[in-house]
Coordinates of C-alpha atoms and ligand atoms in Angstrom, one line a residue:
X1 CA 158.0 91.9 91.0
X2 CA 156.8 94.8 93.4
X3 CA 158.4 98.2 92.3
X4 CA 159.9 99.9 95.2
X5 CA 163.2 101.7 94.5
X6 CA 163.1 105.1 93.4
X7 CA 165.3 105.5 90.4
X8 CA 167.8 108.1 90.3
X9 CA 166.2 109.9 88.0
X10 CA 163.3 110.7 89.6
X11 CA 165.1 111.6 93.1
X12 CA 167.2 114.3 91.2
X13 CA 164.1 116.2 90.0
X14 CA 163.6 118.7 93.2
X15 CA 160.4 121.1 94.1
X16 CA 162.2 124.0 92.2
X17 CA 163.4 122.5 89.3
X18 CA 160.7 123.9 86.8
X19 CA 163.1 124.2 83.6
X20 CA 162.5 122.2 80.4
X21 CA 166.8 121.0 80.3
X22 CA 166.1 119.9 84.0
X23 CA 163.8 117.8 82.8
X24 CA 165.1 114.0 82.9
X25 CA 163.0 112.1 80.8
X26 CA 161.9 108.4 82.2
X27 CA 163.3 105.2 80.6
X28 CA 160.3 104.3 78.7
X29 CA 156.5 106.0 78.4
X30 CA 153.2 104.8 79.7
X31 CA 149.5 105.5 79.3
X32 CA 148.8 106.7 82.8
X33 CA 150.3 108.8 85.4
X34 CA 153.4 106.9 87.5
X35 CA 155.4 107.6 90.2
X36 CA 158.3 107.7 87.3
X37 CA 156.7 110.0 84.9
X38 CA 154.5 111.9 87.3
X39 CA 155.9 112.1 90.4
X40 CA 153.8 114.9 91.6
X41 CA 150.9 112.7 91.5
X42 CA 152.4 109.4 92.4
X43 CA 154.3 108.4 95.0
X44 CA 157.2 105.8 95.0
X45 CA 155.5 102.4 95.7
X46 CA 152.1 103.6 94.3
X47 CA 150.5 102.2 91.1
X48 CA 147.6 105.2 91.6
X49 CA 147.4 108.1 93.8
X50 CA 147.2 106.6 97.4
X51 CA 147.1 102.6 96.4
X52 CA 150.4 100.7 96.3
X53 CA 151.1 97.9 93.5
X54 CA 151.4 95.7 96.7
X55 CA 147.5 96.3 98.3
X56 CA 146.8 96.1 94.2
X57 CA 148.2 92.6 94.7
X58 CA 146.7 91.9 97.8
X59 CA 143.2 92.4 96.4
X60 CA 143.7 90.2 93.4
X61 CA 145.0 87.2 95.8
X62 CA 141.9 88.1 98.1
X63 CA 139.5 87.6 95.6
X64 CA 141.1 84.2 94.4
X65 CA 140.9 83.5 97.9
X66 CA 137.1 82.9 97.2
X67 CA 136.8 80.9 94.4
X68 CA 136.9 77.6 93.9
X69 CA 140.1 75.7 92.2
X70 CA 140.3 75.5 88.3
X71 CA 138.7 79.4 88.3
X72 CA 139.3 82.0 86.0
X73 CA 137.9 85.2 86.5
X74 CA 137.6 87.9 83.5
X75 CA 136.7 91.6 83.5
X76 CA 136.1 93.0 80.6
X77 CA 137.4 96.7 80.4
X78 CA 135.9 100.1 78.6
X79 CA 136.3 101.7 76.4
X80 CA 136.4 105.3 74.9
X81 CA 133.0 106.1 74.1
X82 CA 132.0 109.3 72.0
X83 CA 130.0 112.3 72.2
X84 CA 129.4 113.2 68.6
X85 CA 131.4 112.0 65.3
X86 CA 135.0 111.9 66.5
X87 CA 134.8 113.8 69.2
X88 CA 135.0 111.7 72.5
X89 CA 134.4 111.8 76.4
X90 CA 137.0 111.8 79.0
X91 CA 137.8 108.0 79.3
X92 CA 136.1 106.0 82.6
X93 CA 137.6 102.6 83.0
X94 CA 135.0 99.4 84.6
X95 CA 135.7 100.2 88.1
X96 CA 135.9 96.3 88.9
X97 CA 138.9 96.1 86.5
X98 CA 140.6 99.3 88.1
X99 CA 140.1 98.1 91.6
X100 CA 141.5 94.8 91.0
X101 CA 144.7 96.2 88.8
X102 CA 145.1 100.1 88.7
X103 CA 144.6 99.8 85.1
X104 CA 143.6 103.1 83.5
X105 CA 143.8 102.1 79.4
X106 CA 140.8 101.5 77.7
X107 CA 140.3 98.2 75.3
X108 CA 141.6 95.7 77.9
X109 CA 140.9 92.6 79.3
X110 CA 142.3 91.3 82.9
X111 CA 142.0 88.0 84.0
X112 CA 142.8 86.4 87.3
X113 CA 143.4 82.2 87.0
X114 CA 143.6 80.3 90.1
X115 CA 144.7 76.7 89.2
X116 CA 145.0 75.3 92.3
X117 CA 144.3 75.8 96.0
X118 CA 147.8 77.5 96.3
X119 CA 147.5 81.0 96.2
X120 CA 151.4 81.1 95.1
X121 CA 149.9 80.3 91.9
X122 CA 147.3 82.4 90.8
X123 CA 148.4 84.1 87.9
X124 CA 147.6 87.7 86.5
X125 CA 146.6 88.0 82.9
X126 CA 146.9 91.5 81.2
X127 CA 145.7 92.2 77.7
X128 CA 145.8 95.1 76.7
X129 CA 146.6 97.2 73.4
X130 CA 150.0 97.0 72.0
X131 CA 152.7 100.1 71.9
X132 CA 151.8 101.2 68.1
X133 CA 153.7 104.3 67.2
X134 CA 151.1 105.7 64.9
X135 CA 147.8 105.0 67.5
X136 CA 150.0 106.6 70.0
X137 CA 151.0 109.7 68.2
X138 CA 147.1 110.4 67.8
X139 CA 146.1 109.1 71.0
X140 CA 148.6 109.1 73.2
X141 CA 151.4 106.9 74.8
X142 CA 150.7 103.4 76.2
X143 CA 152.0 101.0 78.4
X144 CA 152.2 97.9 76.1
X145 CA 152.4 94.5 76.7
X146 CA 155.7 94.3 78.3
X147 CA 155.0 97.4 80.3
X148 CA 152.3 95.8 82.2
X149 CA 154.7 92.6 83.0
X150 CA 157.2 95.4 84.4
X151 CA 154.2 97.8 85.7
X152 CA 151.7 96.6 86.6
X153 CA 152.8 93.4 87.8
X154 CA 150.8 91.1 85.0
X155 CA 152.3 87.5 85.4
X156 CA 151.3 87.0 81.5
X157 CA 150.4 89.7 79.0
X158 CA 149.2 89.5 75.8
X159 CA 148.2 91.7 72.9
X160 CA 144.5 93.0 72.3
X161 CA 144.4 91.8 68.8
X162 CA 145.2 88.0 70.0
X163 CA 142.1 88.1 72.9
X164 CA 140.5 85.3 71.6
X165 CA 143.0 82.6 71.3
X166 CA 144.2 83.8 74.4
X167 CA 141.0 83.6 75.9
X168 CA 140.4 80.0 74.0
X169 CA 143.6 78.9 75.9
X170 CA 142.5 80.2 79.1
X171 CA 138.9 78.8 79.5
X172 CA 139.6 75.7 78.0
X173 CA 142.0 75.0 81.1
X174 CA 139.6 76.0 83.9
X175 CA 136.2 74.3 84.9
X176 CA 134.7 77.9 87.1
X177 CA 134.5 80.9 84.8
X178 CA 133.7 83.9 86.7
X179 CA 132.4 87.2 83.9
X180 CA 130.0 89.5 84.4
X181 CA 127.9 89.1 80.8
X182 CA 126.0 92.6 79.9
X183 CA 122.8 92.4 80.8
X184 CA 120.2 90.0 78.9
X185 CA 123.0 88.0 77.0
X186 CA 123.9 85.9 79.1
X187 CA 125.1 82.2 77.0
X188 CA 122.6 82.9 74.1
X189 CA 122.8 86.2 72.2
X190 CA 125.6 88.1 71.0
X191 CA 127.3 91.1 73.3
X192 CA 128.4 93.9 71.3
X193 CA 130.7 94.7 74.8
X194 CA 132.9 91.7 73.4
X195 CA 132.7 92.0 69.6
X196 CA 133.7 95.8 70.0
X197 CA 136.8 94.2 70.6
X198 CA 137.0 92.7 67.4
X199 CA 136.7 96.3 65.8
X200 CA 140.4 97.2 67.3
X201 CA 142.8 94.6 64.5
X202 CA 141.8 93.5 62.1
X203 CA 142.2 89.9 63.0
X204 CA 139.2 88.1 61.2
X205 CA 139.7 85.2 63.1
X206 CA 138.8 86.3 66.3
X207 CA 135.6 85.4 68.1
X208 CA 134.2 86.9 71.4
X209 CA 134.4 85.5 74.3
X210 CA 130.8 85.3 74.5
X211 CA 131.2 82.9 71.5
X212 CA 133.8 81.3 72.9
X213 CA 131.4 80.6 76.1
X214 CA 128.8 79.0 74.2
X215 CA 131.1 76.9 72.5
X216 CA 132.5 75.2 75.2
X217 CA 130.6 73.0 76.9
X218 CA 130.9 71.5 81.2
X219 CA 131.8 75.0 82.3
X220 CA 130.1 76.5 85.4
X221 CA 129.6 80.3 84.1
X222 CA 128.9 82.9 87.0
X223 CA 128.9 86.2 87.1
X224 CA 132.1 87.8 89.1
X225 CA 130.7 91.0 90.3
X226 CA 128.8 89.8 93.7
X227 CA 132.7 88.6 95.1
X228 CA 134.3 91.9 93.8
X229 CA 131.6 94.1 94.9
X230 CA 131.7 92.8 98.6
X231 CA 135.6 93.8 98.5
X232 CA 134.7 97.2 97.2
X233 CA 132.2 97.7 100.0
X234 CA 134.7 97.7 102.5
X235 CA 137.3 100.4 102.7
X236 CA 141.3 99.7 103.5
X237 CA 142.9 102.6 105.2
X238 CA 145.1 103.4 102.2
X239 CA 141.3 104.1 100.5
X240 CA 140.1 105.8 103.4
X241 CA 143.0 108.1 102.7
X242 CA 142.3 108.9 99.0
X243 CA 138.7 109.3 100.1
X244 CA 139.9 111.6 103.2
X245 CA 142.1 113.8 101.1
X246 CA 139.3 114.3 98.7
X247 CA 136.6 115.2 100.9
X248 CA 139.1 117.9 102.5
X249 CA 140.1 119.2 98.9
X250 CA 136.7 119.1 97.9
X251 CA 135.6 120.8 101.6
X252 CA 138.2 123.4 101.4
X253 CA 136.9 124.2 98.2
X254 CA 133.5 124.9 99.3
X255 CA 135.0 127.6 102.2
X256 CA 136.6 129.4 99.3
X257 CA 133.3 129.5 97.2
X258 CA 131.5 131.2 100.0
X259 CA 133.9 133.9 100.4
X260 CA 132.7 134.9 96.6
X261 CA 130.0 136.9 95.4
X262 CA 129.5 134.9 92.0
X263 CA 126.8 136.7 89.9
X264 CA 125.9 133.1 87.7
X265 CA 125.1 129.3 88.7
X266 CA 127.9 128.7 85.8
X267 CA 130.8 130.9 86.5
X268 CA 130.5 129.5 90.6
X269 CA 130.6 125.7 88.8
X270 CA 133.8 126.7 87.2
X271 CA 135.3 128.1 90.5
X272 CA 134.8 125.3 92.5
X273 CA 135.7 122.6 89.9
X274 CA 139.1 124.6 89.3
X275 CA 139.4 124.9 93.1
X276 CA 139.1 121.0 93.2
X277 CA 141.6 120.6 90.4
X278 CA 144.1 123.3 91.8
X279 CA 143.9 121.6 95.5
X280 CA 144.9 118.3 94.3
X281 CA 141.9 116.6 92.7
X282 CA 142.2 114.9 89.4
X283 CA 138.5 116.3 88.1
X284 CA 135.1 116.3 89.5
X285 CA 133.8 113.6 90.2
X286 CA 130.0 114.2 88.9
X287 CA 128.7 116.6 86.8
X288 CA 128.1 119.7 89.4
X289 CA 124.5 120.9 90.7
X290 CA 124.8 124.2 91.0
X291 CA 120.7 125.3 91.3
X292 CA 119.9 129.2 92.3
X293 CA 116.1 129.9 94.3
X294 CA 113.9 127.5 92.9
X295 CA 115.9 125.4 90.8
X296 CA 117.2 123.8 93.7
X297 CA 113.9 121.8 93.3
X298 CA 114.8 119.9 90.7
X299 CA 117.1 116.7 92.2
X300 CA 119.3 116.6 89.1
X301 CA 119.6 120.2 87.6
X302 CA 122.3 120.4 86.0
X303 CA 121.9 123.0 83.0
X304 CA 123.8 125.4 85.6
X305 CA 123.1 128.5 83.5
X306 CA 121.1 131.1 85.5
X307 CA 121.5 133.9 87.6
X308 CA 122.3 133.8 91.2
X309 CA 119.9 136.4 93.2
X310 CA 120.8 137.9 96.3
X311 CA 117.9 136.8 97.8
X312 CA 117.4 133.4 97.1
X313 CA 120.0 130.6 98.5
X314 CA 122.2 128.2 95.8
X315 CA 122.1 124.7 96.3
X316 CA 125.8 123.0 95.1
X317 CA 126.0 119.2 94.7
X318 CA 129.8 119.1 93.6
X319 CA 133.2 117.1 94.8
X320 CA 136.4 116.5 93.5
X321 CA 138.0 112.7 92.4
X322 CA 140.9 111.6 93.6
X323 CA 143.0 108.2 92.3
X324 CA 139.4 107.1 90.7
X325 CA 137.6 107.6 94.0
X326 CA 135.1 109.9 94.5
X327 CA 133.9 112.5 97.4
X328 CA 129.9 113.5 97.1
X329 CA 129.6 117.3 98.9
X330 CA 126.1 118.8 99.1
X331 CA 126.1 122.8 100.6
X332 CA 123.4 125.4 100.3
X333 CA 123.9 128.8 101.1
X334 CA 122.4 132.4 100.8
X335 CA 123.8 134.1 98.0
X336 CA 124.0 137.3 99.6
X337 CA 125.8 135.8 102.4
X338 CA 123.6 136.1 105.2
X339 CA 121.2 134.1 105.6
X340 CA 117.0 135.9 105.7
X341 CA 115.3 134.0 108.7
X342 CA 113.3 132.0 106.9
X343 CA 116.4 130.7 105.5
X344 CA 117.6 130.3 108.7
X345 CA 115.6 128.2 109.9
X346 CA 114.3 126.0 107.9
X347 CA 118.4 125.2 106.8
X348 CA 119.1 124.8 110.3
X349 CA 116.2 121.8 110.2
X350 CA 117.6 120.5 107.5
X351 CA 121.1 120.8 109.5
X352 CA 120.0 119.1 113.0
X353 CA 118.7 116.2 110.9
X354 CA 121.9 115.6 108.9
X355 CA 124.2 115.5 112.3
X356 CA 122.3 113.9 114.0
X357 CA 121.8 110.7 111.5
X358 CA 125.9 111.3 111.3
X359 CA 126.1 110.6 115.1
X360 CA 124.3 107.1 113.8
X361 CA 127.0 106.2 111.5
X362 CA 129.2 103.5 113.5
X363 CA 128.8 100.1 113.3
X364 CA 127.6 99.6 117.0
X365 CA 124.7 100.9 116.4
X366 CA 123.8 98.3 114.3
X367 CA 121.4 99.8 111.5
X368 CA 121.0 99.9 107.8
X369 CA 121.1 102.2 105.0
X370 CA 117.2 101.6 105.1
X371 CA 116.5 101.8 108.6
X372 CA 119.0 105.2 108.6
X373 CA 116.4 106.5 106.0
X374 CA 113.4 105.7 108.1
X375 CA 114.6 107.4 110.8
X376 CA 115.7 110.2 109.0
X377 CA 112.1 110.9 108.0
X378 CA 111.0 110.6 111.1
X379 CA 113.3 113.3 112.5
X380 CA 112.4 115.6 109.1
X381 CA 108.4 115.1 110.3
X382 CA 109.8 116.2 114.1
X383 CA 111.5 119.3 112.2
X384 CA 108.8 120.7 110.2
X385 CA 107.1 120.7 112.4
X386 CA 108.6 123.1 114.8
X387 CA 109.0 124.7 111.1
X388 CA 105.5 125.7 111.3
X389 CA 104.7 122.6 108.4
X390 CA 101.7 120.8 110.9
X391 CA 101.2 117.5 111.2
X392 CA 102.6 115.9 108.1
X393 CA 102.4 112.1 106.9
X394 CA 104.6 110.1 106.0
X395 CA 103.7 110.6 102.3
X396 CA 104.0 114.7 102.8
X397 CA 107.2 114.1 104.2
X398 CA 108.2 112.2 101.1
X399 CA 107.3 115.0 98.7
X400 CA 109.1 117.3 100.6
X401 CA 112.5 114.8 101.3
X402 CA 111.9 112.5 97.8
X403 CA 115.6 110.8 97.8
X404 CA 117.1 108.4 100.1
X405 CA 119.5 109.7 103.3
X406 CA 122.3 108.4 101.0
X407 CA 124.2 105.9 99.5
X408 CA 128.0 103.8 99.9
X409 CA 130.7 106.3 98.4
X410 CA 134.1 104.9 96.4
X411 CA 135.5 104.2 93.1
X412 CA 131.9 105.2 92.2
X413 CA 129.8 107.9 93.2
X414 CA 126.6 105.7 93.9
X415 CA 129.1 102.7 94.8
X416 CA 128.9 99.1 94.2
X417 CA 125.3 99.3 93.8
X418 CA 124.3 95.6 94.5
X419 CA 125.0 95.9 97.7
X420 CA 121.5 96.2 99.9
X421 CA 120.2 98.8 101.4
X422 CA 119.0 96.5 104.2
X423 CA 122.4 95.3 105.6
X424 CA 123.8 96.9 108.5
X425 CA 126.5 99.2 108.2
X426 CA 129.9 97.9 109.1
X427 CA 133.0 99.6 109.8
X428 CA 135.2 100.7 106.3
X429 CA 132.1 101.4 104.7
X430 CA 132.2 104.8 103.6
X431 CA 128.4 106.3 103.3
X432 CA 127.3 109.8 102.2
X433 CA 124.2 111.3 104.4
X434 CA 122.1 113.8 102.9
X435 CA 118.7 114.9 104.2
X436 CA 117.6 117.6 101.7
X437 CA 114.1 119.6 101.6
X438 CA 112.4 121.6 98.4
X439 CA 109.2 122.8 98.9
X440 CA 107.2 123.5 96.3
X441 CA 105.7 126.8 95.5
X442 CA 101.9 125.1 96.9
X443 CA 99.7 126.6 99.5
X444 CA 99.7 123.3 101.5
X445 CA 102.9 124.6 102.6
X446 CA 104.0 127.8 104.8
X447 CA 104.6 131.1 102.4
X448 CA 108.0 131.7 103.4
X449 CA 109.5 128.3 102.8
X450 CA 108.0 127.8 99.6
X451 CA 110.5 127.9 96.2
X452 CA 113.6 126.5 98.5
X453 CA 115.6 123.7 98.3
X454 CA 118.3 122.5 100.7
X455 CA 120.7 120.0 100.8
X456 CA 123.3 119.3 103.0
X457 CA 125.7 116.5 102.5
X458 CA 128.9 114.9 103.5
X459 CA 130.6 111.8 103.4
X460 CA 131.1 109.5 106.6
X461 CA 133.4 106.6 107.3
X462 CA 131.4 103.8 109.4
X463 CA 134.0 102.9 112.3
X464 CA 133.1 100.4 115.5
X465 CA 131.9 102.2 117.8
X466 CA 133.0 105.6 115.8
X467 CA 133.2 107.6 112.5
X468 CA 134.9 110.3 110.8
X469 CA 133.6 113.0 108.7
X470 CA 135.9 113.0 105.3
X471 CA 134.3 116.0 104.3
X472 CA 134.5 118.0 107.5
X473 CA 136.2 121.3 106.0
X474 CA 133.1 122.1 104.3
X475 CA 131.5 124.8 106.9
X476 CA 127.7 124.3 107.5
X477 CA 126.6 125.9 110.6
X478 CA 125.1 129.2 109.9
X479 CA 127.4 131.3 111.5
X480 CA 130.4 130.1 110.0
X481 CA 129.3 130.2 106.3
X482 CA 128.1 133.8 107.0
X483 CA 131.4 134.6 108.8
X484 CA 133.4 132.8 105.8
X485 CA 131.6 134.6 103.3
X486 CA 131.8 137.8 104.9
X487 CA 135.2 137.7 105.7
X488 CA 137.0 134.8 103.6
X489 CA 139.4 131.7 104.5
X490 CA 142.6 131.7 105.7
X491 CA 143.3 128.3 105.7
X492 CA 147.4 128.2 106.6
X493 CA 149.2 126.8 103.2
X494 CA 146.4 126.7 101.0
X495 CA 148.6 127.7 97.5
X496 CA 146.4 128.8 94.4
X497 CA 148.0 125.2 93.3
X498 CA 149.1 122.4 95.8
X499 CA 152.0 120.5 93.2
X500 CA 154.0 118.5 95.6
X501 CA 156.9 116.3 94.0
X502 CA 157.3 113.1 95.8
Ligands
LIG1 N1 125.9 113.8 93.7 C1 125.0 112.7 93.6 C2 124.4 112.3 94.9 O1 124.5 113.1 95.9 O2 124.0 111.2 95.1
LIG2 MN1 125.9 114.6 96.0
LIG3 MN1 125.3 111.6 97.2

């Protein structure tokens, strides 16, 4: 069953109603955000911001749709991992399992069976943790095995602590398993991924799947990511639309940054990421660069704990995450505001490079990640050049512009990573481009460019014979970014907190 009605007692709960005995608590409780007990983040129809239960559906029935008769497909979900003693890190589910279900509870196991050639019968497995009153007064509330029947739209459902009879049941009645086995396991060692599972009940009985695989013999065992992946690649427009409306959040963010005159790397990390939150955002979606003068050099640097100078530019690599899927914003700007003119110019190379490999992205033009790259080099060499930099090698230019012009952009920041750089681009994917320069502080390059580093980055859906920037709020021409940060935004309707209540 599809949920689409809106029950009554989410209609009566209206934009203005803020007070606790207005409140109109939902029939039963869940461990993620719905439409029913979060209707400012979910909309009716929605499993997760901006994707319905239906296209949730839709891509499990797609995906059968590919493998042969008698094939069971398994993902095996995360779980909460930990910092230090007890105390543990925000939870990130296997983005394979959240693509294919919506699914946001750790310690979980979905499983898609397709018996026959009839797609009317492919069957959704759920197994997730039980409701346990005691786990969830620590831990919080969670769906439970009948919620994800009702919910999530799991044909059968069982209980965590029962995976491996379950699981016993399921592969013994299908020839084609499809499981993605951690890395060097394969059908002889032992995976600690499945016999974590085992630390959850007590259930002495239980065996992992792993175990189970190498038990049973006349089973073809491949691994299920290549088929999800290619799905992943490829955008649908309700995706594009998460992806959209985090770019602009994220973008928007950015304008309000400049307009600031933030004294520390750490206190302009915490203004942007609330910014993010505060537009609409559900977090950030990497940990922020935020890299003042000559950090900037360093690709990664994250320790975001020095001084901003009003002399030097900062370099932010920071975005917002939206439904699970991630925009990737790269801006540098003078700190001051204005920017000096050797700032000027060697960000506005940086700039021509970036828009004009954008004007690249559409599928008509028929290149690859790879051959995007190549060509981006080319056109930094052509830009240095009139930078005053010589004639540089292809090697110089690498030192200079070490990373790739980008990468695929969706449930994960570097997404589905098997898929090759060499491919041509087709129209859904969403790509980020990136052309960045750091000089080093080294004679072999001109005085006045040395100890800066410049990235400039933005997020690009490949269309047929057009694209769209999904991060296109983000100023980057000079003049706007030194108008913005000497006058400020005035973006119409941008509230300190965008709640809307569907
Ligand atoms: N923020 C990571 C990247 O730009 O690839
Ligand atoms: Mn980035
Ligand atoms: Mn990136």
């Amino acid at each position: 069953m599809l949920r689409s009605k809106i029950p009554s007692y989410v209609t009566n709960i209206t934009r203005s109603v803020r007070s606790y005995s207005q409140r109109v608590a939902p029939p039963f409780t869940a461990g993620q955000p719905l439409f029913e007990t979060r209707p400012f983040m979910v909309q009716p129809g929605e499993l997760t911001p901006g994707i319905t239960a239906l296209e949730y559906f839709q891509r499990r029935i797609d995906l059968a749709s590919k493998l042969p008769d008698q094939s069971l497909a398994v993902i095996v979900g995360s779980q909460v991992q930990f910092a230090s003693g007890s105390v543990f890190y925000d939870f990130q589910q296997n983005n394979d399992l959240y693509y294919l279900s919506g699914w946001n509870e750790p310690d979980s196991v979905i499983a898609i069976e397709k018996p026959t050639s009839r797609l009317e019968d492919v069957t959704f497995h759920m197994i997730v943790p039980p409701k346990e009153p005691l786990a969830e007064q620590w831990d919080g509330f969670r769906t439970g095995v009948k919620g994800v029947v009702e919910i999530f739209n799991a044909d059968e459902s069982e209980d965590i602590y029962r995976l491996a009879p379950y699981m016993e049941k399921l592969i013994n009645r299908n020839r084609n398993i499809f499981i993605d086995l951690p890395e060097g396991t394969k059908k002889q060692t032992t995976s600690t991924t499945f016999s974590n599972f085992f630390n959850i009940g007590s259930n002495a009985k239980m065996s992992s799947i792993e175990n189970l695989l190498k038990s049973t013999s006349g089973k073809s065992i491949k691994p299920l990511s290549p088929y999800v992946s290619e799905m992943r690649l490829i955008k649908s427009s309700a995706e594009l639309n998460v992806m959209r409306r985090a770019g602009q959040i994220s973008g928007r963010a950015y304008n309000e940054t400049y307009a600031k005159r933030f004294k520390t790397e750490r206190t302009l990390k915490s203004y942007l990421e609330y910014r993010f939150v505060s537009g609409g955002c559900d977090k950030s979606a990497y940990i922020p660069v935020v890299a003042a003068g000559s950090n900037a050099l360093c690709i990664h640097y994250t320790r975001n704990d020095d001084m901003l100078f009003e002399d030097e530019m900062v370099l932010v690599d920071a975005s917002g995450k939206l439904g699970g899927y991630a925009s990737d914003i790269s801006r540098t700007w003078p700190s001051s505001g204005k920017f000096s003119l050797a700032q000027k110019e060697l960000y506005q190379a940086v700039l021509n490079v970036e828009k004009e490999c954008i004007t690249k992205c559409t599928e008509d033009h028929n290149l690859s990640l790879q051959e995007l790259h190549d060509m981006s080099v080319l056109l930094m060499r052509r830009e240095l050049r009139n930078c005053g930099f010589g004639e540089l090698t292809h090697r110089d230019v690498s030192k200079l512009y070490p990373h790739y012009i980008g990468h695929n952009l969706g449930l994960d920041v570097h997404d589905v990573p098997r898929s090759s750089r060499n491919s041509k681009l087709k129209a859904g994917q969403v790509i980020t481009i990136e052309p960045g320069v750091y000089v080093p502080d080294d004679h072999a390059f001109p005085k006045g460019f040395r100890n800066i580093g410049i990235r400039i980055e933005d997020d690009i859906a490949i269309g047929k014979d057009t694209y769209r920037n999904l991060t296109v709020e983000a100023a980057k021409e000079i003049e706007d970014i030194e108008r913005i940060a000497e006058f400020g935004v005035t973006t119409p309707n941008l509230e300190d907190e965008v709640v809307e209540v569907f």
